[in-house]
mmCIF file of C-alpha atoms in Angstrom:
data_model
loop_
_atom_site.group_PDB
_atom_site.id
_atom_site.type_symbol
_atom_site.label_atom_id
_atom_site.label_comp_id
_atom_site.label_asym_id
_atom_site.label_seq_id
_atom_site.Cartn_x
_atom_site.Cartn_y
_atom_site.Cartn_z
ATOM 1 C CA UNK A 1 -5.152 15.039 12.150
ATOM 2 C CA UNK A 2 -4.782 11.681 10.334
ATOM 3 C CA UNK A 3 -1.522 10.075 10.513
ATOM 4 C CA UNK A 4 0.187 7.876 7.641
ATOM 5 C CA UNK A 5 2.545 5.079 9.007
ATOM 6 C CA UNK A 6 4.698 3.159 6.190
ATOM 7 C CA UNK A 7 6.694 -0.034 6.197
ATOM 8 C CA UNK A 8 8.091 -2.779 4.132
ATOM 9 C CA UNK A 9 11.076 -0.784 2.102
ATOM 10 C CA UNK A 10 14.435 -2.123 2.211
ATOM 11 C CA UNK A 11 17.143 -3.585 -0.259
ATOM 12 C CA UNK A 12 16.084 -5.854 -2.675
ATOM 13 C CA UNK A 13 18.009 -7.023 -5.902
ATOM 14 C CA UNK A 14 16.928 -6.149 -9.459
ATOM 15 C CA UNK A 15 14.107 -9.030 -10.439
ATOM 16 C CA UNK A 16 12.844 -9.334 -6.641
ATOM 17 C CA UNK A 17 10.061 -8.509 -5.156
ATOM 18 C CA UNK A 18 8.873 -6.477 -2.312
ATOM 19 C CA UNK A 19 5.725 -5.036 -0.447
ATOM 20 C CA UNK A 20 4.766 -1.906 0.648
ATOM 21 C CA UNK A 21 2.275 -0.946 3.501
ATOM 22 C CA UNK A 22 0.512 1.924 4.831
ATOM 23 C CA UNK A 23 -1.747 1.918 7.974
ATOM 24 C CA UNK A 24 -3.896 5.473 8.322
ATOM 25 C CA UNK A 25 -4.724 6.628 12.464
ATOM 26 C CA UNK A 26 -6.323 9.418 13.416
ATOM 27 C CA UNK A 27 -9.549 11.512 12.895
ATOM 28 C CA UNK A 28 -11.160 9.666 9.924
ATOM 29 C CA UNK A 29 -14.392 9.864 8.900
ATOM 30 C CA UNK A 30 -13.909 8.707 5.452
ATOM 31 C CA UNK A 31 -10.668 7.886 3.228
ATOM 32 C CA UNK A 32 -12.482 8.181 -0.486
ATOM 33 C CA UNK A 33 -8.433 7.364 -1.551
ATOM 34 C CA UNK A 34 -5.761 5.724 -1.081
ATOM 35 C CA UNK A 35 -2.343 5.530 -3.201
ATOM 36 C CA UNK A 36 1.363 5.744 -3.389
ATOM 37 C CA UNK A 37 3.851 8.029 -4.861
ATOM 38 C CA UNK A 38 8.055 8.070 -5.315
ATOM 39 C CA UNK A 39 10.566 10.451 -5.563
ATOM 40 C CA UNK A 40 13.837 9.283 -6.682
ATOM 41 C CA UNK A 41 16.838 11.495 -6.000
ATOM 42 C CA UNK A 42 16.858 15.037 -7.725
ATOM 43 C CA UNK A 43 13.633 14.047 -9.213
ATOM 44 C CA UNK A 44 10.352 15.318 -8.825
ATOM 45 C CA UNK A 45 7.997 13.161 -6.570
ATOM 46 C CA UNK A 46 5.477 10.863 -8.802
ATOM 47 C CA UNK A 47 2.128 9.112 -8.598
ATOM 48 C CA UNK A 48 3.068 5.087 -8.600
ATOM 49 C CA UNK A 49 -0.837 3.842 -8.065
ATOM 50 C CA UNK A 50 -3.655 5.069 -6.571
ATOM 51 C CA UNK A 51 -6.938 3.604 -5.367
ATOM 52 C CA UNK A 52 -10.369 4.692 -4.734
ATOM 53 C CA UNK A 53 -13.067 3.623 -2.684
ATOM 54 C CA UNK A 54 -15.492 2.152 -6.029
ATOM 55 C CA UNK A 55 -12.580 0.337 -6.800
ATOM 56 C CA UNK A 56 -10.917 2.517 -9.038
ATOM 57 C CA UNK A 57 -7.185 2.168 -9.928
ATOM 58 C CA UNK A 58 -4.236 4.089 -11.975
ATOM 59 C CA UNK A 59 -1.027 2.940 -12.388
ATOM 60 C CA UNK A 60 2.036 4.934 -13.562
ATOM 61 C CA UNK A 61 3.094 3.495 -16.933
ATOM 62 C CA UNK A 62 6.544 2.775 -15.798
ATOM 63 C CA UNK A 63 5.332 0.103 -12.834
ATOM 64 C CA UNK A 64 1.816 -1.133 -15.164
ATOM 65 C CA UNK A 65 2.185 -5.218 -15.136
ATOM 66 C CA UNK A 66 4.423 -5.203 -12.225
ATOM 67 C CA UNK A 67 3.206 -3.141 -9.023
ATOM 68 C CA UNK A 68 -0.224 -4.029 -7.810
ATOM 69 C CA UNK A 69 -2.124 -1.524 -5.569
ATOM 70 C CA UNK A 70 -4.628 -3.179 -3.044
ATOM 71 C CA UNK A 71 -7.004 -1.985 0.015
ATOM 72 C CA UNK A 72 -9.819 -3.785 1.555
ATOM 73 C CA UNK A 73 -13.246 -2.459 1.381
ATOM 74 C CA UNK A 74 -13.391 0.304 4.177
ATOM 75 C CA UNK A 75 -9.748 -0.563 5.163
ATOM 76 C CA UNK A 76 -7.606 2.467 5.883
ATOM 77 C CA UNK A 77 -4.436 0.576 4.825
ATOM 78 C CA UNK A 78 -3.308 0.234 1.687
ATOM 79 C CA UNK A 79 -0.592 -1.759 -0.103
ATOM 80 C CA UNK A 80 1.944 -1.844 -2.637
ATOM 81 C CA UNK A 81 3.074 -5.125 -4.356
ATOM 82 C CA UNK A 82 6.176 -4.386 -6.407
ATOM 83 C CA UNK A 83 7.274 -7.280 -8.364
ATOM 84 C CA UNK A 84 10.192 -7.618 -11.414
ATOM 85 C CA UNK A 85 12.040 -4.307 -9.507
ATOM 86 C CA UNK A 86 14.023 -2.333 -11.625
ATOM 87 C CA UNK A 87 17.003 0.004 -10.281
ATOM 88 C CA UNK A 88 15.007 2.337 -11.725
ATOM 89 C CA UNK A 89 12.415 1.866 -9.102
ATOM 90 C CA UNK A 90 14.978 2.998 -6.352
ATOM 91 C CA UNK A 91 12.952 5.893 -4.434
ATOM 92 C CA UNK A 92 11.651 6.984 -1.317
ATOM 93 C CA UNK A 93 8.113 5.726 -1.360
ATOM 94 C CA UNK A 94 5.451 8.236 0.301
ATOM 95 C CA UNK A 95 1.985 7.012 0.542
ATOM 96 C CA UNK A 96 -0.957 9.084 0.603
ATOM 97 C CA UNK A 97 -3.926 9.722 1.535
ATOM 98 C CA UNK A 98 -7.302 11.898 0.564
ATOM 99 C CA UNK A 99 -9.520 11.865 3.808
ATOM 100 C CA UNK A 100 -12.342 13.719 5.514
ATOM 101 C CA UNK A 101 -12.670 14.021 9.463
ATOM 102 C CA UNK A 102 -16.181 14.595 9.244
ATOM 103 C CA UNK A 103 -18.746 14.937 6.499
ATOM 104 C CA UNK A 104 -19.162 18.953 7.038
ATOM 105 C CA UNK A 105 -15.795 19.186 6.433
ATOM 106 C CA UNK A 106 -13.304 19.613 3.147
ATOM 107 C CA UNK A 107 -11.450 17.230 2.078
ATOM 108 C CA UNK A 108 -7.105 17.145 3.020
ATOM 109 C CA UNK A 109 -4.660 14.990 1.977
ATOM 110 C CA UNK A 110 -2.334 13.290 4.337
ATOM 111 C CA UNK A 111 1.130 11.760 3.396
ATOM 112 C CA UNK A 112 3.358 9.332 5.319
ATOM 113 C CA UNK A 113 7.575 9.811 6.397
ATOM 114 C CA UNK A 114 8.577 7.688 3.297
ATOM 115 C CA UNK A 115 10.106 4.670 3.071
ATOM 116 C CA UNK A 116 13.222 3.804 1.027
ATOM 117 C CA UNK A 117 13.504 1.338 -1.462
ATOM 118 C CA UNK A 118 16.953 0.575 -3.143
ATOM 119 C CA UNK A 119 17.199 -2.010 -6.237
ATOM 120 C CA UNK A 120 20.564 -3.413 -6.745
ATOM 121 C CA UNK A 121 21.251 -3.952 -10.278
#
C-alpha cells in the first residue's frame, strides 16, 4: 500500500498565495506520476496539474499562469504553488498518485485525505 500525506491548505485571501505538499510512504517501486486534483462543493472532483517522471506537465486552464506543479527528479513528493488565488479556487485539494510496488506488477493509483483551501474574496 502507498500512502499519500498532504499539507499546506488553509485560509488565504483572494490575490495571496499558498503551497501545497504531498509526501508518498509506502511500497514504491516507482511513481511514473505525480499531480493534484480539487473538488469544490457539489462539484465534480478535477485535475489541477499533473506531473510525470520525463518532465511532463498539464495544467487545468482555469489555474494556467498561476499554479505551478513541481517534483524533484525521483522525489516522491510533489508540490503545488498556487499564486493570484481566486475564490473560485476554494476546494478540497486531493493529490494523487500513479505508482507501481514492483515492476511485475500493474500499475494503481493512490490519493491523499484532502486538504482544504478557502479564498476569501
Amino acid at each position: 500500500q502507498v500512502r499519500l500525506v498532504e499539507s499546506g491548505g488553509g485560509l488565504v485571501q483572494a490575490g495571496g498565495s499558498l503551497t501545497l505538499s504531498c509526501e508518498a510512504s509506502g511500497r514504491i517501486f516507482v511513481i511514473p506520476a505525480m499531480g493534484w486534483y480539487r473538488q469544490a462543493p457539489g462539484r465534480q472532483r478535477e485535475m489541477v496539474a499533473t506531473v510525470n517522471n520525463g518532465g511532463a506537465i498539464e495544467y487545468a486552464d482555469s489555474v494556467k499562469g498561476r499554479f505551478t506543479i513541481s517534483r524533484a527528479n525521483g522525489a516522491n513528493t510533489v508540490y503545488l504553488q498556487m499564486n493570484s488565488l481566486k475564490a473560485e479556487d476554494t476546494a478540497v485539494y486531493y493529490c494523487n498518485a500513479y505508482y507501481y510496488s514492483d515492476f511485475k506488477e500493474t500499475g494503481s493509483d493512490a490519493w491523499g485525505q484532502g486538504t482544504l483551501v478557502t479564498v476569501s474574496s
